[in-house]
Coordinates of C-alpha atoms in Angstrom, one line a residue:
M379 CA 11.2 -9.0 -6.7
K380 CA 9.4 -6.3 -8.8
L381 CA 6.9 -3.7 -7.3
T382 CA 4.9 -1.9 -9.8
Q383 CA 3.1 1.1 -8.4
L384 CA -0.3 1.5 -10.0
R385 CA -2.1 4.3 -8.0
N386 CA -2.5 5.3 -4.5
A387 CA -2.0 2.1 -2.4
T388 CA -2.6 -0.3 -5.3
L389 CA 0.5 -2.2 -6.5
I390 CA 1.5 -5.4 -7.9
V391 CA 4.2 -7.5 -6.1
E392 CA 6.0 -10.0 -8.4
A393 CA 8.0 -12.6 -6.5
G394 CA 8.8 -16.0 -8.3
P395 CA 5.5 -17.3 -9.8
N396 CA 3.3 -15.0 -7.8
R397 CA 1.8 -11.8 -8.9
V398 CA 0.0 -10.3 -6.0
L399 CA -2.4 -7.3 -6.4
V400 CA -2.6 -5.2 -3.3
D401 CA -5.5 -3.0 -2.3
P402 CA -7.1 -2.7 -5.7
M403 CA -8.8 0.6 -6.3
L404 CA -9.5 0.3 -10.1
A405 CA -12.3 3.0 -10.7
P406 CA -11.6 5.7 -13.3
A407 CA -10.8 9.2 -12.3
G408 CA -13.7 11.0 -10.7
A409 CA -15.9 8.0 -10.2
I410 CA -16.0 8.4 -6.3
P411 CA -17.2 11.4 -4.2
A412 CA -14.8 13.8 -2.5
L413 CA -13.5 13.1 0.9
K414 CA -13.0 16.7 1.9
Y415 CA -15.9 19.2 1.9
A416 CA -14.5 22.3 3.7
T417 CA -12.6 23.6 0.7
A418 CA -13.1 26.1 -2.0
R419 CA -13.0 23.4 -4.8
R420 CA -14.3 19.9 -4.1
R421 CA -12.5 17.2 -6.2
R422 CA -13.9 13.9 -6.8
N423 CA -11.8 10.8 -6.4
P424 CA -9.6 9.3 -7.7
L425 CA -7.9 12.4 -8.9
V426 CA -6.1 10.6 -11.6
D427 CA -6.7 7.5 -13.9
L428 CA -4.8 4.4 -13.8
P429 CA -1.5 4.5 -15.7
P430 CA -1.2 3.2 -19.3
G431 CA -0.6 -0.6 -19.4
T432 CA -2.7 -1.3 -16.3
D433 CA -5.0 -3.8 -18.0
Q434 CA -2.0 -5.9 -19.3
R435 CA -0.4 -5.8 -15.9
L436 CA -3.6 -6.9 -14.1
N437 CA -3.8 -9.8 -16.5
T438 CA -0.7 -11.3 -14.9
V439 CA -2.2 -11.2 -11.4
T440 CA -2.5 -14.5 -9.6
H441 CA -3.7 -13.6 -6.1
A442 CA -4.8 -10.4 -4.2
L443 CA -4.0 -9.0 -0.6
I444 CA -6.2 -6.6 1.3
T445 CA -4.9 -4.5 4.1
H446 CA -8.4 -3.2 5.2
C447 CA -11.6 -2.6 3.3
Q448 CA -14.5 -1.8 5.7
K449 CA -16.0 1.5 6.8
G450 CA -15.9 3.1 3.5
H451 CA -12.3 2.5 2.6
F452 CA -12.8 2.5 -1.1
D453 CA -9.3 3.5 -1.8
H454 CA -8.1 -0.1 -0.7
L455 CA -11.0 -1.9 -2.4
D456 CA -13.5 -0.1 -4.5
R457 CA -16.5 -1.5 -6.4
A458 CA -14.5 -1.7 -9.6
G459 CA -11.8 -3.7 -7.7
A460 CA -14.2 -6.0 -6.1
K461 CA -15.9 -6.7 -9.5
W462 CA -12.6 -7.3 -11.2
L463 CA -11.5 -9.9 -8.5
R464 CA -14.9 -11.6 -8.6
Q465 CA -15.2 -12.0 -12.2
R466 CA -11.8 -13.5 -12.4
G467 CA -12.1 -15.7 -9.3
I468 CA -8.9 -14.4 -7.9
A469 CA -8.2 -15.7 -4.4
V470 CA -8.1 -12.8 -1.9
F471 CA -6.0 -12.9 1.3
C472 CA -7.2 -10.8 4.1
M473 CA -7.4 -10.6 7.9
E474 CA -10.1 -12.8 9.6
G475 CA -12.1 -9.7 10.6
D476 CA -12.5 -8.8 6.9
A477 CA -13.3 -12.2 5.6
D478 CA -17.1 -12.2 6.0
F479 CA -17.4 -8.7 4.6
L480 CA -15.4 -9.9 1.5
S481 CA -17.1 -13.1 1.1
G482 CA -20.4 -11.1 1.1
K483 CA -19.2 -9.4 -2.1
G484 CA -18.8 -12.8 -3.8
L485 CA -15.0 -13.0 -3.5
T486 CA -12.9 -16.1 -2.9
V487 CA -11.4 -15.3 0.5
R488 CA -8.3 -16.8 2.3
P489 CA -8.2 -15.4 5.8
L490 CA -5.0 -14.7 7.6
R491 CA -4.6 -14.9 11.4
E492 CA -3.4 -12.1 13.7
N493 CA -0.1 -12.0 15.6
I494 CA 1.4 -15.2 13.9
R495 CA 3.9 -15.9 11.1
Q496 CA 2.0 -18.2 8.7
P497 CA 2.5 -19.9 5.3
F498 CA 1.8 -17.7 2.3
L499 CA 2.2 -18.7 -1.4
G500 CA 5.3 -20.7 -0.9
G501 CA 6.7 -18.3 1.8
W502 CA 5.6 -16.6 4.9
V503 CA 3.4 -13.7 6.0
T504 CA 3.3 -11.9 9.3
P505 CA 0.4 -9.4 9.9
V506 CA 1.5 -6.1 11.6
P507 CA -1.3 -3.9 13.2
C508 CA -1.9 -0.5 11.8
L509 CA -3.1 2.7 13.6
H510 CA -5.2 4.6 11.1
G511 CA -5.6 7.8 13.1
R512 CA -6.0 8.8 16.7
G513 CA -8.8 10.3 18.8
L514 CA -12.5 10.6 17.5
V515 CA -11.3 10.1 13.9
G516 CA -9.3 7.1 14.9
R517 CA -12.3 5.5 16.7
M518 CA -14.2 5.8 13.4
M519 CA -11.7 4.1 11.1
A520 CA -11.0 0.6 10.1
H521 CA -7.4 0.2 11.1
G522 CA -6.4 -2.9 9.3
H523 CA -3.0 -4.6 9.1
G524 CA 0.2 -4.3 7.2
Y525 CA 2.0 -7.5 6.0
H526 CA 5.6 -8.7 6.3
L527 CA 6.2 -11.0 3.4
E528 CA 9.0 -13.5 2.9
W529 CA 9.9 -15.8 0.0
P530 CA 13.0 -18.0 -0.6
D531 CA 15.6 -16.1 -2.6
E532 CA 13.6 -12.8 -2.6
P533 CA 14.1 -9.7 -0.3
S534 CA 11.8 -9.4 2.6
L535 CA 9.0 -6.9 2.1
Y536 CA 7.0 -5.0 4.6
L537 CA 3.7 -3.5 3.3
A538 CA 3.0 -1.2 6.2
G539 CA -0.7 -0.5 5.2
D540 CA -2.4 2.7 6.2
T541 CA -0.9 3.5 9.4
L542 CA 0.7 6.3 11.4
L543 CA 4.4 5.8 12.5
T544 CA 3.7 4.0 15.7
D545 CA 5.9 2.1 18.2
T546 CA 4.7 -1.1 16.6
V547 CA 6.0 0.0 13.2
R548 CA 9.3 1.2 14.7
Q549 CA 9.7 -2.0 16.6
H550 CA 9.0 -4.1 13.5
L551 CA 11.5 -2.1 11.4
R552 CA 14.2 -2.5 14.1
E553 CA 13.6 -6.3 14.8
R554 CA 12.6 -7.7 11.5
R555 CA 14.8 -5.4 9.4
P556 CA 12.7 -5.8 6.1
A557 CA 14.8 -5.3 2.9
V558 CA 12.0 -3.3 1.3
T559 CA 9.3 -1.3 3.1
V560 CA 6.2 0.3 1.5
I561 CA 4.6 3.1 3.4
P562 CA 1.7 5.5 2.9
A563 CA 3.2 9.0 2.7
G564 CA 0.3 11.3 1.6
G565 CA -0.4 12.8 5.0
A566 CA -4.2 12.1 4.6
R567 CA -6.6 14.0 6.9
F568 CA -10.3 14.9 6.8
D569 CA -11.7 18.3 7.5
L570 CA -11.5 17.7 11.2
G571 CA -8.8 15.7 13.2
G572 CA -5.2 15.0 12.5
D573 CA -3.4 12.8 10.1
I574 CA -4.6 9.3 9.5
I575 CA -1.5 8.0 7.6
M576 CA 2.1 9.0 7.5
G577 CA 3.2 12.3 5.9
R578 CA 6.4 13.8 4.8
E579 CA 8.2 14.0 8.2
A580 CA 7.2 10.3 9.1
A581 CA 8.4 9.1 5.7
L582 CA 11.8 10.7 6.4
Q583 CA 11.9 9.1 9.9
V584 CA 11.1 5.5 8.4
A585 CA 13.9 6.0 5.9
R586 CA 16.3 6.8 8.7
L587 CA 15.1 3.9 10.8
S588 CA 15.1 1.3 8.1
A589 CA 17.9 -1.1 7.3
G590 CA 16.7 -1.4 3.7
R591 CA 15.0 0.7 1.1
V592 CA 11.6 2.6 1.7
V593 CA 9.0 3.1 -1.1
A594 CA 6.6 5.8 -0.6
N595 CA 3.0 5.6 -2.2
H596 CA -0.5 6.9 -1.4
L597 CA 0.5 10.0 -3.2
E598 CA -1.4 12.5 -5.5
A599 CA -4.4 10.3 -6.0
L600 CA -7.0 11.2 -3.4
D601 CA -8.3 14.7 -2.3
H602 CA -7.5 14.4 1.3
C603 CA -3.8 13.5 0.7
P604 CA -1.9 16.9 0.5
V605 CA 1.7 15.6 0.2
S606 CA 3.0 15.8 -3.4
R607 CA 5.7 13.7 -4.9
A608 CA 7.7 16.9 -5.6
E609 CA 7.4 18.1 -2.0
L610 CA 8.5 14.6 -0.6
R611 CA 11.5 14.4 -3.2
D612 CA 12.7 17.8 -2.1
A613 CA 12.5 17.0 1.7
R614 CA 14.2 13.6 0.9
D615 CA 17.0 15.2 -1.0
R616 CA 17.6 17.9 1.6
A617 CA 17.8 15.2 4.3
G618 CA 20.4 13.2 2.5
L619 CA 18.0 10.2 2.0
R620 CA 18.0 9.8 -1.7
Q621 CA 19.2 6.4 -1.7
Q622 CA 17.0 5.2 1.1
L623 CA 13.7 6.7 0.1
L624 CA 12.2 5.9 -3.4
I625 CA 9.1 7.7 -4.7
P626 CA 7.8 6.0 -7.8
E627 CA 5.4 7.4 -10.4
D628 CA 2.2 5.7 -11.2
G629 CA 3.1 2.9 -13.6
E630 CA 6.7 2.7 -12.6
T631 CA 8.3 -0.7 -11.6
L632 CA 11.1 -1.0 -9.0
V633 CA 13.3 -4.2 -9.1
F634 CA 14.9 -5.3 -5.8
E635 CA 17.7 -8.0 -5.5
A636 CA 17.8 -10.3 -2.6
E637 CA 21.6 -10.6 -2.4
S638 CA 22.6 -7.1 -2.1
G639 CA 19.4 -5.2 -1.4
T640 CA 20.1 -3.0 -4.4
F641 CA 17.3 -1.9 -6.7
G642 CA 16.9 -0.9 -10.2
E643 CA 14.2 0.6 -12.5
T644 CA 12.3 -0.9 -15.5
D645 CA 10.6 0.9 -18.1
G646 CA 7.1 1.9 -17.2
E647 CA 5.8 -0.7 -19.7
A648 CA 7.9 -3.5 -18.7
L649 CA 5.1 -5.7 -17.2
A650 CA 2.6 -4.9 -20.1

């Protein structure tokens, strides 16, 4: 299995003949308004462009998978991402609650059911509920779902989605023991309220809990995500979790083997 980190939560999962694009935010840098206003310097989003070779990588995509997309969550499906999917007729898997919203954008939708392990591209998918913030902010959010993916002869993969570290997530890590887990680690928060996704300390906790490797993303692409890769790497190394917690750069591909759970790295242009 190959995971190519593109930007923020956008990545490509390569397993067998499948190339699954997750949460496509494809707009150029600065195309979307800021998310934080109580700051001395407002920054438009995304903060960075997509990495070199993205167009070639996108040309390999066979399907898409959306964790959440309503209530203004452009960082998981923006206008550029929806246009790209629509023009290419890519089948888009999503939860039933998002199906009508995405169909209204002219997308080819394949709804997934809640709370059940179900067939998915020659394997299986199990949706796992997210908690995208608590309190007043949490009531305003589209919480969405993560996905536990299983294919024959591939390592199991848990895409946690935009979530805090909840009892549901902990239970899933303990009981399903995914070989690879992708988590949001940017510590996102708005001007008011607490974190709406995992941050540095939660990422370390997941690395300690997990039986497999943990991949951190949702970093350095949005103005309301303060955690940097350098900060997270420093905390990881001081905690002795260098082998457990992986922090890819945009454009980097990680390769995971089913038999041993080991991983390797390819050149950033390997899928171009």
